CSV table of C-alpha atoms in Angstrom, one decimal:
chain,number,residue,atom,x,y,z
A,76,MET,CA,-24.8,-6.7,0.8
A,77,ASP,CA,-25.9,-3.3,-0.5
A,78,ARG,CA,-25.4,-2.0,-4.0
A,79,ILE,CA,-22.5,0.3,-3.1
A,80,ASP,CA,-20.6,-2.7,-1.6
A,81,GLN,CA,-21.3,-4.7,-4.7
A,82,LEU,CA,-19.8,-1.9,-6.8
A,83,ARG,CA,-16.8,-1.7,-4.5
A,84,ILE,CA,-16.2,-5.4,-4.9
A,85,PHE,CA,-16.6,-5.2,-8.7
A,86,LEU,CA,-14.1,-2.4,-8.9
A,87,ARG,CA,-11.5,-4.4,-6.8
A,88,VAL,CA,-12.0,-7.5,-9.0
A,89,ALA,CA,-11.6,-5.4,-12.1
A,90,GLN,CA,-8.4,-3.9,-10.7
A,91,CYS,CA,-6.9,-7.2,-9.6
A,92,GLY,CA,-8.0,-9.3,-12.5
A,93,SER,CA,-8.7,-12.0,-10.0
A,94,PHE,CA,-11.5,-13.0,-7.6
A,95,THR,CA,-9.0,-14.6,-5.3
A,96,LEU,CA,-6.7,-11.6,-5.1
A,97,ALA,CA,-9.6,-9.3,-4.7
A,98,ALA,CA,-11.0,-11.4,-1.8
A,99,ASP,CA,-7.6,-11.4,-0.1
A,100,GLN,CA,-7.3,-7.6,-0.4
A,101,LEU,CA,-10.9,-7.1,0.9
A,102,ALA,CA,-10.5,-9.7,3.7
A,103,LEU,CA,-13.6,-11.5,2.4
A,104,PRO,CA,-14.3,-15.1,1.5
A,105,ARG,CA,-13.8,-15.7,-2.2
A,106,ALA,CA,-17.4,-17.0,-2.4
A,107,SER,CA,-18.7,-13.7,-1.1
A,108,VAL,CA,-16.8,-11.8,-3.7
A,109,SER,CA,-18.0,-14.0,-6.5
A,110,THR,CA,-21.6,-13.9,-5.2
A,111,ALA,CA,-21.5,-10.1,-5.0
A,112,VAL,CA,-20.5,-9.8,-8.7
A,113,GLN,CA,-23.1,-12.3,-9.8
A,114,GLN,CA,-25.8,-10.4,-7.9
A,115,LEU,CA,-24.7,-7.1,-9.6
A,116,GLU,CA,-24.7,-8.8,-13.0
A,117,GLY,CA,-28.2,-10.2,-12.2
A,118,ARG,CA,-29.5,-6.8,-11.2
A,119,LEU,CA,-28.1,-5.1,-14.3
A,120,GLY,CA,-29.0,-7.9,-16.6
A,121,VAL,CA,-25.6,-8.0,-18.3
A,122,ARG,CA,-22.3,-9.9,-18.0
A,123,LEU,CA,-19.6,-7.7,-16.6
A,124,LEU,CA,-16.6,-10.1,-16.5
A,125,HIS,CA,-15.1,-12.8,-18.7
A,126,ARG,CA,-14.0,-15.6,-16.3
A,127,THR,CA,-11.3,-18.1,-17.2
A,128,THR,CA,-9.3,-20.4,-15.0
A,129,ARG,CA,-6.3,-18.0,-15.1
A,130,ARG,CA,-7.7,-14.6,-15.6
A,131,VAL,CA,-10.7,-12.3,-15.1
A,132,SER,CA,-11.2,-9.5,-17.7
A,133,LEU,CA,-13.9,-6.9,-18.3
A,134,THR,CA,-16.6,-7.4,-21.0
A,135,PRO,CA,-17.6,-4.3,-23.0
A,136,ASP,CA,-20.5,-3.8,-20.5
A,137,GLY,CA,-18.0,-4.1,-17.7
A,138,GLU,CA,-15.8,-1.5,-19.3
A,139,SER,CA,-18.9,0.8,-19.6
A,140,LEU,CA,-19.7,0.3,-15.9
A,141,LEU,CA,-16.2,0.7,-14.6
A,142,GLU,CA,-15.9,4.5,-14.9
A,143,ARG,CA,-19.4,5.2,-13.7
A,144,ALA,CA,-18.9,2.8,-10.8
A,145,ARG,CA,-15.7,4.6,-9.8
A,146,ALA,CA,-17.5,8.0,-9.9
A,147,VAL,CA,-20.5,6.6,-7.8
A,148,VAL,CA,-18.2,5.1,-5.1
A,149,ALA,CA,-16.1,8.3,-5.0
A,150,ASP,CA,-19.2,10.4,-4.6
A,151,VAL,CA,-20.5,8.2,-1.8
A,152,ASP,CA,-17.2,8.4,0.0
A,153,GLU,CA,-17.1,12.2,-0.4
A,154,LEU,CA,-20.7,12.4,0.9
A,155,GLU,CA,-19.8,10.4,4.0
A,156,GLN,CA,-16.7,12.5,4.6
A,157,GLN,CA,-18.7,15.7,4.3
A,158,PHE,CA,-20.9,14.9,7.3
A,159,ARG,CA,-18.1,13.6,9.5
A,160,PRO,CA,-16.7,16.0,12.1
A,161,ALA,CA,-13.9,18.1,10.7
A,162,GLY,CA,-11.5,16.7,13.2
A,163,GLY,CA,-12.6,13.1,12.7
A,164,ALA,CA,-10.2,10.5,11.5
A,165,LEU,CA,-9.9,10.1,7.7
A,166,ALA,CA,-10.4,6.7,6.2
A,167,GLY,CA,-10.6,5.0,2.8
A,168,ARG,CA,-8.5,4.3,-0.3
A,169,LEU,CA,-6.5,7.1,-2.0
A,170,ARG,CA,-5.3,6.5,-5.6
A,171,VAL,CA,-2.4,8.8,-6.4
A,172,ASP,CA,-0.2,9.1,-9.5
A,173,LEU,CA,3.3,10.6,-9.3
A,174,PRO,CA,6.4,11.0,-11.6
A,175,SER,CA,8.6,8.0,-11.1
A,176,ARG,CA,11.6,9.7,-9.6
A,177,VAL,CA,9.5,11.9,-7.2
A,178,ALA,CA,7.7,8.8,-6.1
A,179,ARG,CA,10.8,6.7,-5.4
A,180,ARG,CA,13.2,9.4,-4.1
A,181,LEU,CA,10.9,11.8,-2.2
A,182,VAL,CA,7.4,10.4,-1.5
A,183,ALA,CA,7.9,6.7,-0.8
A,184,PRO,CA,10.6,7.3,1.9
A,185,ALA,CA,8.4,9.8,3.7
A,186,LEU,CA,5.0,8.0,3.2
A,187,PRO,CA,5.2,6.2,6.6
A,188,ALA,CA,4.8,9.5,8.4
A,189,PHE,CA,1.6,10.3,6.4
A,190,LEU,CA,0.1,6.9,7.0
A,191,GLU,CA,0.9,7.1,10.7
A,192,ARG,CA,-0.9,10.5,10.9
A,193,HIS,CA,-3.9,9.0,9.0
A,194,PRO,CA,-4.0,5.3,10.0
A,195,GLY,CA,-7.4,4.8,8.3
A,196,ILE,CA,-6.2,5.8,4.8
A,197,GLU,CA,-4.8,3.3,2.3
A,198,VAL,CA,-2.6,4.7,-0.5
A,199,GLU,CA,-2.4,3.2,-3.9
A,200,LEU,CA,0.7,4.8,-5.3
A,201,GLY,CA,1.1,4.8,-9.1
A,202,SER,CA,4.3,6.1,-10.6
A,203,SER,CA,5.2,6.7,-14.2
A,204,ASP,CA,6.5,9.4,-16.5
A,205,ARG,CA,3.3,9.6,-18.7
A,206,ALA,CA,0.4,11.8,-18.0
A,207,VAL,CA,-2.3,9.3,-16.9
A,208,ASP,CA,-6.0,10.0,-17.6
A,209,LEU,CA,-7.2,10.6,-14.0
A,210,VAL,CA,-10.9,10.3,-14.8
A,211,HIS,CA,-10.7,7.2,-17.0
A,212,GLU,CA,-8.3,5.4,-14.7
A,213,GLY,CA,-10.0,6.4,-11.5
A,214,ILE,CA,-7.1,8.3,-10.0
A,215,ASP,CA,-8.0,10.7,-7.2
A,216,CYS,CA,-5.1,13.1,-7.6
A,217,ALA,CA,-1.7,13.4,-9.3
A,218,LEU,CA,1.5,15.5,-9.4
A,219,ARG,CA,2.4,16.9,-12.7
A,220,VAL,CA,5.8,18.3,-13.5
A,221,GLY,CA,6.1,20.5,-16.7
A,222,THR,CA,3.7,22.5,-18.7
A,223,LEU,CA,0.1,21.3,-18.3
A,224,ALA,CA,-2.0,20.4,-21.3
A,225,ALA,CA,-5.4,21.9,-21.6
A,226,SER,CA,-7.9,19.7,-19.6
A,227,SER,CA,-10.8,19.9,-17.2
A,228,LEU,CA,-8.6,19.0,-14.3
A,229,VAL,CA,-8.3,21.4,-11.3
A,230,ALA,CA,-4.6,22.4,-11.0
A,231,ARG,CA,-3.0,23.8,-7.8
A,232,PRO,CA,0.4,25.3,-8.5
A,233,LEU,CA,3.0,24.3,-6.0
A,234,GLY,CA,6.1,26.1,-7.4
A,235,THR,CA,8.8,25.3,-9.9
A,236,MET,CA,11.6,22.8,-10.1
A,237,ARG,CA,15.1,24.0,-11.0
A,238,LEU,CA,16.9,22.1,-13.8
A,239,ILE,CA,20.6,21.7,-14.3
A,240,ASN,CA,22.8,20.4,-17.1
A,241,CYS,CA,25.0,17.4,-16.4
A,242,ALA,CA,27.5,15.0,-17.9
A,243,SER,CA,29.7,12.2,-16.7
A,244,PRO,CA,33.4,12.6,-16.2
A,245,ALA,CA,34.0,9.9,-18.8
A,246,TYR,CA,31.9,11.8,-21.4
A,247,LEU,CA,33.8,15.1,-20.7
A,248,ALA,CA,37.2,13.4,-20.9
A,249,ARG,CA,36.2,12.0,-24.3
A,250,HIS,CA,34.4,15.0,-25.8
A,251,GLY,CA,35.5,18.0,-23.8
A,252,THR,CA,33.5,20.4,-21.7
A,253,PRO,CA,31.0,22.7,-23.3
A,254,ARG,CA,31.6,26.3,-22.2
A,255,THR,CA,28.7,28.1,-23.9
A,256,PRO,CA,25.7,27.1,-25.9
A,257,LEU,CA,27.7,27.7,-29.0
A,258,ASP,CA,29.6,24.5,-28.2
A,259,LEU,CA,26.5,22.3,-28.1
A,260,PRO,CA,26.4,21.4,-31.9
A,261,ARG,CA,29.7,19.6,-31.3
A,262,HIS,CA,28.3,17.5,-28.4
A,263,LEU,CA,25.9,14.6,-27.9
A,264,ALA,CA,22.9,14.5,-25.7
A,265,VAL,CA,20.9,11.7,-24.1
A,266,ASN,CA,17.7,12.6,-25.7
A,267,TYR,CA,14.4,12.5,-23.8
A,268,ALA,CA,11.5,11.0,-25.6
A,269,SER,CA,8.0,11.9,-24.3
A,270,PRO,CA,6.5,8.6,-22.9
A,271,THR,CA,3.1,9.8,-24.3
A,272,SER,CA,3.9,11.1,-27.7
A,273,GLY,CA,7.4,9.9,-28.4
A,274,ARG,CA,8.5,13.4,-29.3
A,275,ILE,CA,12.1,14.2,-28.6
A,276,ALA,CA,12.5,17.2,-26.3
A,277,PRO,CA,14.9,19.9,-27.5
A,278,TRP,CA,17.8,21.2,-25.4
A,279,GLU,CA,16.7,24.4,-23.8
A,280,TRP,CA,18.3,27.4,-22.1
A,281,GLN,CA,17.7,31.1,-21.5
A,282,GLU,CA,19.8,33.8,-23.0
A,283,ASP,CA,19.1,37.5,-22.0
A,284,SER,CA,15.8,36.2,-20.4
A,285,ALA,CA,14.8,34.8,-23.8
A,286,PRO,CA,14.1,31.1,-24.2
A,287,GLN,CA,16.3,29.2,-26.7
A,288,ALA,CA,16.0,25.6,-28.0
A,289,LEU,CA,18.2,23.3,-30.0
A,290,ALA,CA,17.7,19.8,-31.4
A,291,MET,CA,20.7,18.0,-30.1
A,292,SER,CA,22.5,15.1,-31.8
A,293,GLY,CA,22.4,11.9,-29.8
A,294,ARG,CA,22.9,8.1,-30.2
A,295,VAL,CA,20.4,7.1,-27.6
A,296,ALA,CA,16.9,8.3,-26.4
A,297,ALA,CA,15.1,7.4,-23.1
A,298,ASN,CA,11.5,7.8,-22.2
A,299,ASN,CA,11.8,7.6,-18.4
A,300,ALA,CA,13.9,9.5,-15.9
A,301,GLU,CA,15.7,6.4,-14.4
A,302,THR,CA,17.0,5.3,-17.8
A,303,TYR,CA,17.7,8.9,-18.8
A,304,ILE,CA,20.1,9.4,-15.8
A,305,ALA,CA,21.6,5.9,-16.2
A,306,CYS,CA,22.6,6.7,-19.8
A,307,CYS,CA,24.2,9.9,-18.7
A,308,LEU,CA,26.1,8.0,-16.0
A,309,ALA,CA,27.3,5.6,-18.7
A,310,GLY,CA,28.9,8.5,-20.6
A,311,LEU,CA,26.4,8.6,-23.5
A,312,GLY,CA,25.8,12.3,-23.5
A,313,LEU,CA,24.6,15.5,-21.8
A,314,ILE,CA,21.3,15.7,-19.9
A,315,GLN,CA,19.0,18.3,-18.5
A,316,ILE,CA,17.5,17.1,-15.2
A,317,PRO,CA,15.8,18.5,-12.0
A,318,ALA,CA,18.6,19.3,-9.5
A,319,PHE,CA,17.2,17.1,-6.8
A,320,ASP,CA,17.3,14.0,-9.1
A,321,VAL,CA,21.1,14.0,-9.3
A,322,ARG,CA,22.3,15.7,-6.1
A,323,GLU,CA,23.9,12.5,-4.8
A,324,HIS,CA,25.6,11.8,-8.2
A,325,LEU,CA,27.0,15.3,-8.2
A,326,ALA,CA,28.3,15.0,-4.6
A,327,ALA,CA,30.0,11.7,-5.4
A,328,GLY,CA,31.6,13.0,-8.5
A,329,GLU,CA,29.7,10.6,-10.8
A,330,LEU,CA,28.2,13.6,-12.7
A,331,VAL,CA,29.5,17.1,-13.3
A,332,GLU,CA,27.3,20.2,-13.8
A,333,VAL,CA,28.1,21.9,-17.1
A,334,LEU,CA,26.9,25.2,-18.6
A,335,PRO,CA,25.8,26.5,-15.2
A,336,TYR,CA,24.9,29.9,-16.5
A,337,TRP,CA,22.6,28.5,-19.2
A,338,PRO,CA,20.1,26.3,-17.5
A,339,ALA,CA,16.7,25.3,-18.9
A,340,PRO,CA,13.7,27.3,-17.7
A,341,PRO,CA,12.4,25.9,-14.4
A,342,MET,CA,9.6,23.4,-14.7
A,343,PRO,CA,6.2,24.2,-13.1
A,344,VAL,CA,4.8,21.7,-10.6
A,345,HIS,CA,1.1,21.3,-10.1
A,346,PHE,CA,-1.1,19.1,-7.9
A,347,VAL,CA,-4.1,18.1,-10.0
A,348,TYR,CA,-7.4,16.3,-9.4
A,349,PRO,CA,-10.7,15.8,-11.3
A,350,HIS,CA,-13.2,18.6,-11.0
A,351,ARG,CA,-15.6,17.8,-8.2
A,352,ARG,CA,-17.8,20.1,-6.2
A,353,HIS,CA,-16.7,18.5,-2.9
A,354,LEU,CA,-13.0,17.6,-2.8
A,355,SER,CA,-12.6,14.7,-0.4
A,356,ARG,CA,-10.8,15.3,2.8
A,357,ARG,CA,-8.4,12.5,2.0
A,358,VAL,CA,-7.2,14.4,-1.1
A,359,GLN,CA,-7.0,17.6,0.8
A,360,ALA,CA,-4.9,16.0,3.5
A,361,PHE,CA,-2.6,14.4,1.0
A,362,SER,CA,-2.3,17.6,-1.0
A,363,ALA,CA,-1.2,19.6,2.1
A,364,TRP,CA,1.3,16.9,3.1
A,365,LEU,CA,2.8,16.6,-0.3
A,366,ALA,CA,3.1,20.4,-0.7
A,367,GLY,CA,5.0,20.5,2.6
A,368,LEU,CA,7.2,17.5,1.6
A,369,LEU,CA,8.2,19.1,-1.8
A,370,GLN,CA,8.7,22.6,-0.5
A,371,PRO,CA,12.5,22.3,0.0
A,372,GLN,CA,12.8,21.1,-3.6
A,373,LEU,CA,10.7,23.9,-5.2
A,374,ALA,CA,10.9,27.6,-5.8
A,375,ALA,CA,7.7,29.5,-4.8
């Protein structure tokens, strides 16, 4: 077994936290997986993993190796892809991170078409509302919705996502319907807390093309989109949400759009990936497919 294969096995064991699970996923005997890691440790002269009867975890040396190993394996994969015919079949693992609602509502239902088009690709789909560290966590690419923080990532703009203001019929029956932003101080919002910083986002709108913001009163705050919408459906307050997220709720009368002439500014959407001289063809293929999938939901 060559050194690159040993690194691949080490990465899978670290990811799974289990030799048995890693062996199952790699379709290898457990003994071969254990031997490969032992040989890697012997070559490096350090212990990479703590082993117990229930769990495998990284040692400090294993943590140090993890990021470098991911980069080395990714570089080897990209090198191999570079010399394959342009029309050749794509193969390998693709680690993607997406906002939770985009992953569940848009990408997961359409993913079979992408995998059918590229039967050699395996997709590891992460979904959360926090901005993951692509380099540290070994993610190949991600979709980011909202203003990007300064970073070394390469960002491809895809468009913007329109937001609307919503409330449940039960909330409006109890508190009345706001007609202009001047009514907002008399209302409650379901506040959105950043899953990264915990900061509460203000209520936003545009007036005469100028951005406005207001810290809303509220009795509940949520840090992910699913809970945010669920709290609104429960009548706990107003929310600002991408239109695609609540289309079915609006059609069913479970939510009602309010303040239609004072929406929040649209949110920019970017496809991001770590800076590399040779972007893998897997990432290029996924980027093109994802841009086409999202196009109906985005303004150019």
